[in-house]
């Protein structure tokens, strides 16, 4: 079972010479870099934003502007991929459907919130709340979201007011009881 040193040396010499392949790959990489510097890139090498932009143009051409459900679903897909600006644009189009308006505004708010733009998140959450029926589950959830935004903005009084309203409608909603105790 023990291989002699001579046999080992013979086997070591039998490895293929890859220097030619390495040189070919190196030349190919240098060609690609030169093309990129010149701006000659293929779709595979494009920035993700460019690819998404091209995709959106194709979708715009394929979908009618009033295909609200498709726009809404596309917004969800963009949102799940972290493409929040693109998601916002799709939700704005979907919001033209009265049945999707409140939910689309809410998702626009959530997208701005994730982007750290609390002012816009607040504005869109308020627009969404205007469309909700008082005391409905959506209204309670939106008030809670508004309270969270106000809390993050440092407006604790307004946040507490909304938390109290949520607590009145549903004392077990999320962490509303805890939020009321924190201030």
Short mmCIF file of C-alpha atoms in Angstrom, two decimals:
data_model
loop_
_atom_site.label_atom_id
_atom_site.label_comp_id
_atom_site.label_asym_id
_atom_site.label_seq_id
_atom_site.Cartn_x
_atom_site.Cartn_y
_atom_site.Cartn_z
CA UNK A 1 0.00 0.00 0.00
CA UNK A 2 2.96 2.31 0.40
CA UNK A 3 3.91 4.07 -2.85
CA UNK A 4 7.59 4.44 -3.46
CA UNK A 5 9.00 7.93 -3.93
CA UNK A 6 9.93 7.12 -7.53
CA UNK A 7 6.33 6.14 -8.39
CA UNK A 8 5.07 9.29 -6.71
CA UNK A 9 7.42 11.43 -8.79
CA UNK A 10 6.22 9.71 -11.96
CA UNK A 11 2.58 10.44 -11.12
CA UNK A 12 3.35 14.05 -10.27
CA UNK A 13 4.80 14.53 -13.73
CA UNK A 14 1.58 13.35 -15.34
CA UNK A 15 -0.52 16.40 -14.35
CA UNK A 16 -1.63 18.35 -17.41
CA UNK A 17 0.12 21.59 -18.25
CA UNK A 18 -2.49 24.35 -17.71
CA UNK A 19 -0.26 27.30 -18.42
CA UNK A 20 -1.69 27.66 -21.96
CA UNK A 21 -5.27 27.76 -20.64
CA UNK A 22 -4.34 30.27 -17.94
CA UNK A 23 -2.72 32.49 -20.56
CA UNK A 24 -5.81 32.27 -22.81
CA UNK A 25 -8.12 33.16 -19.89
CA UNK A 26 -5.89 36.07 -18.92
CA UNK A 27 -5.98 37.44 -22.47
CA UNK A 28 -9.78 37.06 -22.58
CA UNK A 29 -10.14 38.97 -19.29
CA UNK A 30 -7.94 41.78 -20.59
CA UNK A 31 -10.05 42.00 -23.78
CA UNK A 32 -13.24 42.22 -21.69
CA UNK A 33 -11.74 44.94 -19.50
CA UNK A 34 -10.75 46.95 -22.61
CA UNK A 35 -14.30 46.59 -23.97
CA UNK A 36 -15.76 47.71 -20.64
CA UNK A 37 -13.50 50.74 -20.55
CA UNK A 38 -14.66 51.66 -24.06
CA UNK A 39 -18.28 51.12 -22.97
CA UNK A 40 -18.80 48.05 -25.16
CA UNK A 41 -20.53 45.74 -22.67
CA UNK A 42 -22.95 42.92 -23.12
CA UNK A 43 -26.24 42.52 -21.21
CA UNK A 44 -24.58 40.06 -18.84
CA UNK A 45 -22.04 42.70 -17.84
CA UNK A 46 -24.52 45.54 -17.40
CA UNK A 47 -25.41 47.08 -14.09
CA UNK A 48 -28.48 45.57 -12.43
CA UNK A 49 -30.29 48.93 -12.64
CA UNK A 50 -29.81 48.96 -16.41
CA UNK A 51 -31.16 45.44 -16.72
CA UNK A 52 -34.19 46.31 -14.59
CA UNK A 53 -34.76 49.48 -16.62
CA UNK A 54 -34.73 47.49 -19.87
CA UNK A 55 -37.07 44.95 -18.31
CA UNK A 56 -39.47 47.70 -17.22
CA UNK A 57 -39.51 49.14 -20.75
CA UNK A 58 -40.40 45.73 -22.14
CA UNK A 59 -43.10 45.29 -19.51
CA UNK A 60 -44.48 48.76 -20.28
CA UNK A 61 -44.75 47.82 -23.93
CA UNK A 62 -46.33 44.44 -23.17
CA UNK A 63 -48.83 45.59 -20.54
CA UNK A 64 -51.56 48.05 -21.04
CA UNK A 65 -51.37 50.98 -18.64
CA UNK A 66 -54.59 49.82 -17.00
CA UNK A 67 -53.27 46.34 -16.11
CA UNK A 68 -53.37 47.27 -12.42
CA UNK A 69 -53.14 43.75 -11.02
CA UNK A 70 -50.01 43.06 -13.06
CA UNK A 71 -48.49 46.37 -11.97
CA UNK A 72 -49.25 45.57 -8.35
CA UNK A 73 -47.69 42.10 -8.62
CA UNK A 74 -44.65 43.52 -10.39
CA UNK A 75 -44.30 46.05 -7.56
CA UNK A 76 -44.37 43.22 -5.02
CA UNK A 77 -41.71 41.34 -6.99
CA UNK A 78 -39.48 44.42 -7.16
CA UNK A 79 -40.01 45.06 -3.46
CA UNK A 80 -39.01 41.50 -2.57
CA UNK A 81 -35.82 41.95 -4.61
CA UNK A 82 -34.98 45.19 -2.79
CA UNK A 83 -35.61 47.30 -5.90
CA UNK A 84 -37.65 49.80 -3.94
CA UNK A 85 -37.63 52.73 -6.38
CA UNK A 86 -38.92 50.45 -9.12
CA UNK A 87 -41.52 48.99 -6.75
CA UNK A 88 -42.76 52.47 -5.88
CA UNK A 89 -43.28 53.31 -9.55
CA UNK A 90 -45.29 50.14 -10.12
CA UNK A 91 -47.41 50.74 -7.01
CA UNK A 92 -48.17 54.26 -8.19
CA UNK A 93 -49.54 52.80 -11.42
CA UNK A 94 -51.47 50.09 -9.57
CA UNK A 95 -52.98 52.74 -7.26
CA UNK A 96 -55.00 54.06 -10.19
CA UNK A 97 -57.30 51.10 -9.56
CA UNK A 98 -59.63 52.07 -6.69
CA UNK A 99 -59.50 48.48 -5.41
CA UNK A 100 -55.68 48.60 -5.17
CA UNK A 101 -55.32 52.24 -4.12
CA UNK A 102 -55.14 51.92 -0.33
CA UNK A 103 -52.90 48.87 -0.39
CA UNK A 104 -50.61 50.37 -3.03
CA UNK A 105 -50.22 53.58 -1.01
CA UNK A 106 -49.38 51.49 2.04
CA UNK A 107 -46.69 49.58 0.14
CA UNK A 108 -45.28 52.81 -1.23
CA UNK A 109 -45.05 54.03 2.36
CA UNK A 110 -43.33 50.83 3.44
CA UNK A 111 -40.85 51.13 0.55
CA UNK A 112 -39.96 54.70 1.49
CA UNK A 113 -39.67 53.59 5.12
CA UNK A 114 -37.19 50.88 4.13
CA UNK A 115 -35.25 53.47 2.12
CA UNK A 116 -35.03 55.64 5.23
CA UNK A 117 -37.17 58.43 3.77
CA UNK A 118 -39.51 58.89 6.73
CA UNK A 119 -41.15 62.08 5.41
CA UNK A 120 -42.32 60.31 2.25
CA UNK A 121 -43.23 57.18 4.21
CA UNK A 122 -45.42 59.34 6.46
CA UNK A 123 -47.07 61.12 3.53
CA UNK A 124 -48.00 57.89 1.74
CA UNK A 125 -49.17 56.15 4.94
CA UNK A 126 -51.50 59.11 5.59
CA UNK A 127 -52.85 58.87 2.03
CA UNK A 128 -53.48 55.19 2.58
CA UNK A 129 -55.22 55.81 5.91
CA UNK A 130 -57.57 58.29 4.22
CA UNK A 131 -58.85 55.40 2.08
CA UNK A 132 -59.37 52.99 5.00
CA UNK A 133 -62.60 52.50 6.91
CA UNK A 134 -62.31 53.63 10.54
CA UNK A 135 -61.93 50.64 12.87
CA UNK A 136 -61.25 48.18 10.06
CA UNK A 137 -58.18 45.96 10.33
CA UNK A 138 -56.44 47.96 7.64
CA UNK A 139 -57.11 51.22 9.48
CA UNK A 140 -55.69 49.82 12.72
CA UNK A 141 -52.58 48.50 10.93
CA UNK A 142 -52.04 51.82 9.15
CA UNK A 143 -52.38 53.81 12.37
CA UNK A 144 -49.82 51.54 13.98
CA UNK A 145 -47.46 52.04 11.03
CA UNK A 146 -47.97 55.82 11.24
CA UNK A 147 -47.21 55.69 14.96
CA UNK A 148 -44.00 53.78 14.26
CA UNK A 149 -42.93 56.38 11.70
CA UNK A 150 -43.71 59.25 14.08
CA UNK A 151 -41.78 57.46 16.84
CA UNK A 152 -38.75 57.08 14.53
CA UNK A 153 -39.03 60.76 13.59
CA UNK A 154 -38.92 61.70 17.28
CA UNK A 155 -42.54 62.88 17.51
CA UNK A 156 -43.46 60.80 20.57
CA UNK A 157 -46.65 62.72 21.32
CA UNK A 158 -48.17 62.01 17.93
CA UNK A 159 -46.96 58.40 18.11
CA UNK A 160 -48.58 57.95 21.54
CA UNK A 161 -51.85 59.41 20.29
CA UNK A 162 -51.95 56.87 17.47
CA UNK A 163 -50.86 53.97 19.70
CA UNK A 164 -53.73 54.84 22.07
CA UNK A 165 -56.18 54.85 19.17
CA UNK A 166 -54.92 51.44 18.01
CA UNK A 167 -55.11 50.13 21.58
CA UNK A 168 -58.73 51.30 21.85
CA UNK A 169 -59.68 49.30 18.75
CA UNK A 170 -57.45 46.26 19.41
CA UNK A 171 -55.47 46.05 22.69
CA UNK A 172 -53.64 42.92 21.46
CA UNK A 173 -52.46 44.42 18.18
CA UNK A 174 -48.74 43.80 17.65
CA UNK A 175 -46.73 45.47 20.43
CA UNK A 176 -49.11 48.39 21.01
CA UNK A 177 -49.38 47.78 24.76
CA UNK A 178 -45.59 47.70 25.05
CA UNK A 179 -45.26 50.87 22.98
CA UNK A 180 -47.71 52.69 25.26
CA UNK A 181 -45.69 51.68 28.32
CA UNK A 182 -42.39 52.77 26.78
CA UNK A 183 -43.35 56.45 26.79
#
